[in-house]
Each structure stands twice: as C-alpha cells, then as structure tokens.
C-alpha cells in the first residue's frame, strides 16, 4: 500500500470493485470521476453510475464532467494535484487529462493486450472459443488500448463460463492487479513493456456489441453458435426468430456436431421437454430462453405454452 494521491475514473460495477479494493486497503483516493447523471426508464428517473453510488456512500469527492476538455474540469483536476490517475471502464481520455499527473495515467483492460483491444474484450474472448484470457494494466497514450504494459494476470475460461461468470472473475483479479500496479509505480521500479514487443500478428478485435451482432446465424457451426450464446449471456443475450416476427433471447445451450439433412434454423422438438435447432454441422440445444415481454424460463416451462408446428 502507498500514500500516493490518486484520482479514480470509472463508471460501471466492474470499476467499483477496483475502487472499493483500493479504498479498503487504505490507498489515498482524492476524488472520483464518473459519467454525468442521466434519465432512464419510462419515468425518466435520474440514474447515478455505479461508481457514483459507491463514492456517495463513502463520502468521496465526485467530478462528473460533460466534456473532458472543459476548462472547469481541467482546473479541478489540477487543483486536486493527484500524482496518479487510475482508470477502469471509463471514457477515452484526451491528452490534456491523461498526461497531467506526475506518475501518469493507468488503465485496467479485461484481456491480455495487445490481443482483444476494444470495448467488449470479455464477450469476444468467449465468442471466439478462447480457453484463456486475463487482465492488463497499462499506461494510457494517444490511441485506444495501445500503451505500455505494466503487468498482466491470466485467467482460465472454463467450458461453463459465460459473460456473467467471467466478468466477475476478471473484476476481482483486476482489482488486485490495480493495487499491485499502483505499488509498482509508487516504488519507482516500473518496467513497462511496449505492446509490439509482445505480439503484432493474429490479434483479435473486441468491438462494441450491437443488436445485429447478437442475432444467431444458424448457418454457422454449432460450437460457434453455442459460444456466441455463452459470450452474450446473460446480457445483452443472443437472440433469434422463433416464428414469423416472434423473437426470443437465448441464455443457455449445449451443442452436438453430427450430420443431418435439415436446413439450418430448423427447429426440432417434442413440444414437451426439448428444443434443438439445426446448425451447419450439427445441433444447438436450447435450455433457457426469454420471449419479448415475458420472463426467462427453462425450455420445459416454455414449451408448456408455446408449440412449434413440426413433426420432428
């Protein structure tokens, strides 16, 4: 633990765990920077970010700039005069911000950089069928996720993992890594490594997840569809058409590779206990789903009230 003054920047639950760990271990958090409040839901109730909620509970000073280059915000940062900025799941920072502190600005990324640069590294690692991922702490520079690496920790991706379980694992591994990284920087014994010296070829992108990306393509291999479902469950969830304009989100599945003469996308069910869908090289069995406007349910419960017109 170090008494280095820190400004912490973050927004979602993933960032809260790092902030809480720093605070619990006695690190000197001078202020928290998070996104502005925004209305949400039908009633347009003002919502605070997870980081703001935590900061309020622990009486931490809070900054919520609309524009990161605003004169007022930059002046506030300079007045606080922290030696180090720690960023976890926040916005892209302008150089006027990240170049300000004496010891630099560090970021936590939920992948083993330089692989899986981008907004959704945890999702894409599962979707691509990876068996290992991890976290990286690095110095922020002009580009996205390209700065010098300070440390990395590896994490296995188990066959039963989905985005929810892997997110939680990396959230806690990352929180501990942030603390270790702050200690390394405060000690003056940093040996940061250029990302290009680790790997330059065969890198996977990790772009933002869109609704279109989440739609299941039954012409794909069964294992790839299964991994897509895992990598998007429980949120935002892979989805497909059941019939006509009726859609459903798919949360859990299994798959088998076997020859068949069905068209990809053909539903196979006894309308009682199982539902599987033909893929390019086998079948994907659906175990849990949710129709629009309905609750999430096991396939047996779903088939109690929804029937497919099939003889299979």
Coordinates of C-alpha atoms in Angstrom, one line a residue:
X1 CA 0.0 0.0 0.0
X2 CA 1.2 3.5 -0.8
X3 CA 0.2 7.0 0.2
X4 CA 0.4 8.2 -3.4
X5 CA -2.6 10.6 -4.1
X6 CA -4.9 9.1 -6.7
X7 CA -7.9 10.2 -8.8
X8 CA -10.0 7.3 -9.8
X9 CA -12.1 7.3 -13.0
X10 CA -14.8 4.7 -13.8
X11 CA -18.5 4.1 -14.4
X12 CA -19.9 0.5 -14.0
X13 CA -19.8 -2.2 -11.4
X14 CA -16.6 -3.6 -12.9
X15 CA -14.9 -0.3 -11.9
X16 CA -16.5 -0.2 -8.4
X17 CA -14.6 -3.4 -7.3
X18 CA -11.3 -1.8 -8.1
X19 CA -12.3 1.4 -6.3
X20 CA -13.5 -0.5 -3.3
X21 CA -10.4 -2.6 -3.1
X22 CA -8.1 0.5 -3.3
X23 CA -10.2 2.2 -0.6
X24 CA -10.3 -0.9 1.7
X25 CA -6.6 -1.3 1.5
X26 CA -6.0 2.3 2.5
X27 CA -5.0 3.9 -0.7
X28 CA -5.3 7.7 -0.9
X29 CA -8.3 8.4 -3.2
X30 CA -8.5 12.2 -3.6
X31 CA -11.6 12.2 -5.9
X32 CA -13.7 10.1 -8.2
X33 CA -14.5 11.0 -11.8
X34 CA -17.6 9.4 -13.4
X35 CA -20.2 10.0 -16.1
X36 CA -22.9 12.6 -15.7
X37 CA -26.3 11.5 -14.3
X38 CA -28.9 10.6 -16.9
X39 CA -32.6 9.8 -17.0
X40 CA -33.6 6.2 -17.6
X41 CA -36.7 4.1 -17.8
X42 CA -40.2 5.0 -18.6
X43 CA -40.4 7.5 -15.8
X44 CA -37.1 9.1 -16.9
X45 CA -35.8 8.8 -13.3
X46 CA -32.3 10.2 -12.9
X47 CA -29.8 7.4 -12.6
X48 CA -26.4 7.5 -11.0
X49 CA -23.5 5.4 -12.2
X50 CA -22.4 2.5 -10.0
X51 CA -19.2 4.4 -9.2
X52 CA -21.1 7.5 -8.2
X53 CA -23.3 5.4 -5.8
X54 CA -20.3 3.9 -4.2
X55 CA -18.5 7.3 -3.9
X56 CA -21.5 8.9 -2.3
X57 CA -21.7 6.0 0.3
X58 CA -18.0 6.6 1.2
X59 CA -18.0 10.4 1.1
X60 CA -15.6 10.7 -1.8
X61 CA -15.4 13.9 -3.8
X62 CA -17.1 13.4 -7.2
X63 CA -16.5 15.0 -10.5
X64 CA -19.0 14.5 -13.4
X65 CA -17.8 16.5 -16.4
X66 CA -19.9 16.7 -19.5
X67 CA -16.8 17.5 -21.6
X68 CA -13.4 16.1 -20.5
X69 CA -11.6 19.1 -22.2
X70 CA -13.6 21.7 -20.4
X71 CA -11.6 24.5 -18.7
X72 CA -13.5 24.0 -15.5
X73 CA -12.8 20.2 -15.3
X74 CA -9.2 20.6 -16.1
X75 CA -8.8 23.2 -13.5
X76 CA -10.5 20.9 -10.9
X77 CA -8.0 18.1 -11.7
X78 CA -5.1 20.5 -11.4
X79 CA -6.3 21.8 -8.1
X80 CA -6.6 18.3 -6.7
X81 CA -3.0 17.7 -7.8
X82 CA -3.0 13.9 -7.7
X83 CA 0.2 12.0 -8.6
X84 CA -1.6 9.2 -10.4
X85 CA -4.9 8.7 -12.3
X86 CA -6.4 5.2 -12.3
X87 CA -8.9 4.4 -15.0
X88 CA -11.3 1.4 -15.0
X89 CA -14.1 1.2 -17.6
X90 CA -14.5 4.9 -18.3
X91 CA -14.4 7.1 -21.4
X92 CA -11.5 7.7 -23.8
X93 CA -9.4 10.5 -22.2
X94 CA -7.9 13.4 -24.1
X95 CA -4.2 14.0 -23.7
X96 CA -4.9 17.1 -21.6
X97 CA -6.2 14.7 -18.9
X98 CA -4.0 11.6 -19.1
X99 CA -0.8 13.5 -19.4
X100 CA -1.5 15.6 -16.4
X101 CA -0.4 13.5 -13.3
X102 CA 3.2 13.2 -12.4
X103 CA 3.2 9.4 -12.4
X104 CA 1.0 9.1 -15.4
X105 CA -2.5 7.6 -16.0
X106 CA -3.0 3.8 -15.9
X107 CA -5.9 1.7 -17.3
X108 CA -7.2 -1.7 -16.5
X109 CA -8.3 -3.8 -19.5
X110 CA -10.0 -7.1 -19.3
X111 CA -7.8 -9.0 -21.8
X112 CA -4.2 -9.9 -22.4
X113 CA -3.2 -7.0 -24.5
X114 CA -2.3 -6.4 -27.3
X115 CA -5.0 -9.1 -28.0
X116 CA -8.7 -8.1 -27.8
X117 CA -8.3 -4.3 -27.8
X118 CA -11.7 -2.6 -27.8
X119 CA -14.9 -2.1 -25.8
X120 CA -16.0 -5.8 -25.3
X121 CA -13.0 -8.0 -24.7
X122 CA -14.7 -10.4 -22.3
X123 CA -17.5 -11.1 -24.7
X124 CA -15.3 -11.6 -27.7
X125 CA -12.9 -14.0 -25.9
X126 CA -15.8 -16.4 -25.1
X127 CA -17.4 -16.0 -28.5
X128 CA -14.1 -16.9 -30.2
X129 CA -13.8 -20.1 -28.1
X130 CA -10.8 -19.0 -26.2
X131 CA -9.8 -21.1 -23.2
X132 CA -7.7 -18.4 -21.5
X133 CA -7.9 -14.6 -21.1
X134 CA -6.8 -12.2 -18.4
X135 CA -6.3 -8.6 -17.4
X136 CA -3.7 -6.0 -18.3
X137 CA -2.7 -2.8 -16.6
X138 CA -1.0 -0.2 -18.9
X139 CA -0.2 3.4 -19.3
X140 CA -2.7 5.3 -21.4
X141 CA -1.4 7.0 -24.5
X142 CA -2.8 8.7 -27.7
X143 CA -4.5 5.6 -29.0
X144 CA -7.0 3.1 -27.6
X145 CA -5.5 0.2 -25.5
X146 CA -2.1 0.6 -27.0
X147 CA 0.0 2.0 -24.2
X148 CA 3.0 0.3 -22.4
X149 CA 2.1 -2.7 -20.4
X150 CA 2.8 -2.7 -16.6
X151 CA 1.5 -6.1 -15.6
X152 CA -0.8 -8.9 -16.7
X153 CA -2.6 -11.7 -14.9
X154 CA -4.0 -14.8 -16.7
X155 CA -7.4 -16.4 -16.1
X156 CA -8.8 -19.7 -17.5
X157 CA -12.1 -19.6 -19.4
X158 CA -14.0 -22.7 -18.3
X159 CA -16.5 -24.5 -20.7
X160 CA -19.3 -23.5 -18.4
X161 CA -18.3 -19.8 -18.2
X162 CA -20.5 -17.1 -19.8
X163 CA -20.0 -13.4 -19.9
X164 CA -21.5 -13.1 -16.4
X165 CA -19.2 -15.5 -14.6
X166 CA -16.1 -14.5 -16.5
X167 CA -16.9 -10.8 -15.9
X168 CA -17.0 -11.5 -12.1
X169 CA -13.7 -13.4 -12.2
X170 CA -11.8 -10.7 -14.1
X171 CA -13.4 -8.0 -12.0
X172 CA -11.8 -9.3 -8.8
X173 CA -8.5 -10.3 -10.5
X174 CA -8.3 -6.8 -12.0
X175 CA -9.0 -5.1 -8.7
X176 CA -6.0 -6.8 -7.1
X177 CA -3.9 -6.0 -10.1
X178 CA -4.7 -2.4 -9.9
X179 CA -3.4 -2.2 -6.3
X180 CA -0.2 -4.1 -7.3
X181 CA 0.3 -1.7 -10.2
X182 CA -0.1 1.4 -8.1
X183 CA 2.5 -0.1 -5.7
X184 CA 4.9 -0.8 -8.5
X185 CA 4.6 2.8 -9.9
X186 CA 4.9 4.4 -6.5
X187 CA 8.1 2.4 -5.8
X188 CA 9.7 3.8 -9.0
X189 CA 10.5 0.3 -10.2
X190 CA 8.3 0.2 -13.3
X191 CA 9.4 -1.9 -16.2
X192 CA 6.7 -1.1 -18.7
X193 CA 6.8 -3.0 -22.0
X194 CA 5.8 -1.9 -25.5
X195 CA 2.9 -4.0 -26.8
X196 CA 4.5 -4.5 -30.1
X197 CA 7.4 -6.3 -28.4
X198 CA 4.9 -9.0 -27.2
X199 CA 2.8 -9.6 -30.3
X200 CA 1.9 -8.0 -33.6
X201 CA 0.1 -10.7 -35.6
X202 CA -3.0 -12.7 -35.2
X203 CA -4.7 -10.2 -32.9
X204 CA -8.4 -10.3 -32.3
X205 CA -10.5 -7.1 -32.2
X206 CA -13.1 -6.6 -29.5
X207 CA -15.6 -4.0 -30.9
X208 CA -18.7 -2.8 -29.2
X209 CA -21.6 -5.4 -29.2
X210 CA -24.6 -4.4 -31.3
X211 CA -28.1 -5.8 -31.5
X212 CA -27.4 -7.0 -35.1
X213 CA -24.2 -8.9 -33.9
X214 CA -26.3 -10.7 -31.3
X215 CA -28.6 -12.3 -33.8
X216 CA -27.9 -16.0 -34.2
X217 CA -26.9 -17.2 -37.7
X218 CA -27.9 -20.9 -37.8
X219 CA -25.7 -21.4 -40.9
X220 CA -22.8 -21.2 -38.5
X221 CA -21.1 -24.2 -36.9
X222 CA -22.9 -25.5 -33.8
X223 CA -19.9 -24.8 -31.5
X224 CA -19.7 -21.2 -32.8
X225 CA -23.4 -20.6 -32.1
X226 CA -23.0 -22.1 -28.6
X227 CA -20.0 -19.8 -27.9
X228 CA -22.0 -16.8 -29.1
X229 CA -24.8 -17.6 -26.7
X230 CA -22.2 -18.0 -23.8
X231 CA -20.4 -14.8 -24.7
X232 CA -23.6 -12.8 -24.6
X233 CA -25.4 -14.4 -21.6
X234 CA -26.9 -13.0 -19.5
X235 CA -26.6 -9.6 -21.2
X236 CA -27.2 -8.4 -23.8
X237 CA -28.1 -12.0 -24.9
X238 CA -28.1 -13.8 -28.3
X239 CA -31.4 -13.8 -30.0
X240 CA -33.3 -15.5 -32.8
X241 CA -36.7 -15.7 -34.5
X242 CA -38.9 -18.5 -33.3
X243 CA -41.6 -18.0 -36.0
X244 CA -42.7 -15.0 -38.1
X245 CA -41.9 -11.9 -36.1
X246 CA -41.6 -13.6 -32.7
X247 CA -38.2 -13.4 -31.2
X248 CA -36.5 -14.8 -28.1
X249 CA -33.3 -14.3 -26.2
X250 CA -31.3 -17.4 -25.7
X251 CA -29.4 -17.8 -22.4
X252 CA -28.0 -21.3 -22.1
X253 CA -27.4 -24.0 -24.6
X254 CA -25.4 -27.1 -25.5
X255 CA -24.3 -28.4 -28.9
X256 CA -23.5 -31.6 -30.8
X257 CA -21.7 -32.0 -34.1
X258 CA -23.5 -34.5 -36.3
X259 CA -24.5 -34.9 -39.9
X260 CA -28.1 -34.2 -40.8
X261 CA -30.1 -33.2 -43.9
X262 CA -32.1 -30.4 -42.3
X263 CA -31.9 -26.8 -43.3
X264 CA -30.0 -24.7 -40.8
X265 CA -32.5 -23.0 -38.5
X266 CA -34.9 -25.9 -38.5
X267 CA -36.5 -26.4 -35.0
X268 CA -36.5 -30.0 -33.7
X269 CA -38.7 -30.6 -30.6
X270 CA -41.2 -32.9 -29.0
X271 CA -43.1 -29.8 -27.9
X272 CA -42.7 -31.0 -24.3
X273 CA -39.2 -31.4 -23.0
X274 CA -36.6 -30.4 -25.5
X275 CA -35.8 -27.9 -28.3
X276 CA -32.9 -28.0 -30.6
X277 CA -32.0 -26.2 -33.8
X278 CA -30.2 -27.4 -36.8
X279 CA -26.9 -25.7 -37.4
X280 CA -24.4 -26.1 -40.3
X281 CA -22.7 -29.2 -38.9
X282 CA -25.0 -30.3 -36.0
X283 CA -27.5 -29.1 -33.5
X284 CA -27.7 -26.5 -30.8
X285 CA -30.0 -27.5 -27.9
X286 CA -31.7 -24.5 -26.1
X287 CA -32.1 -24.9 -22.3
X288 CA -33.2 -21.4 -21.3
X289 CA -34.8 -18.5 -23.2
X290 CA -37.0 -15.5 -22.9
X291 CA -39.6 -14.2 -25.3
X292 CA -40.1 -10.5 -25.6
X293 CA -42.2 -9.2 -22.8
X294 CA -42.0 -12.5 -20.9
X295 CA -39.8 -13.8 -18.1
X296 CA -36.8 -16.0 -18.6
X297 CA -37.7 -19.7 -18.3
X298 CA -36.4 -23.3 -18.7
X299 CA -37.3 -24.9 -22.0
X300 CA -39.8 -27.3 -20.5
X301 CA -41.8 -24.4 -19.0
X302 CA -41.6 -22.5 -22.3
X303 CA -42.9 -25.5 -24.2
X304 CA -45.9 -25.7 -21.9
X305 CA -47.3 -22.5 -23.5
X306 CA -45.6 -22.4 -26.9
X307 CA -45.9 -25.0 -29.6
X308 CA -43.9 -25.4 -32.8
X309 CA -45.5 -26.7 -36.0
X310 CA -43.2 -29.6 -36.6
X311 CA -43.3 -33.3 -36.8
X312 CA -39.7 -33.7 -35.7

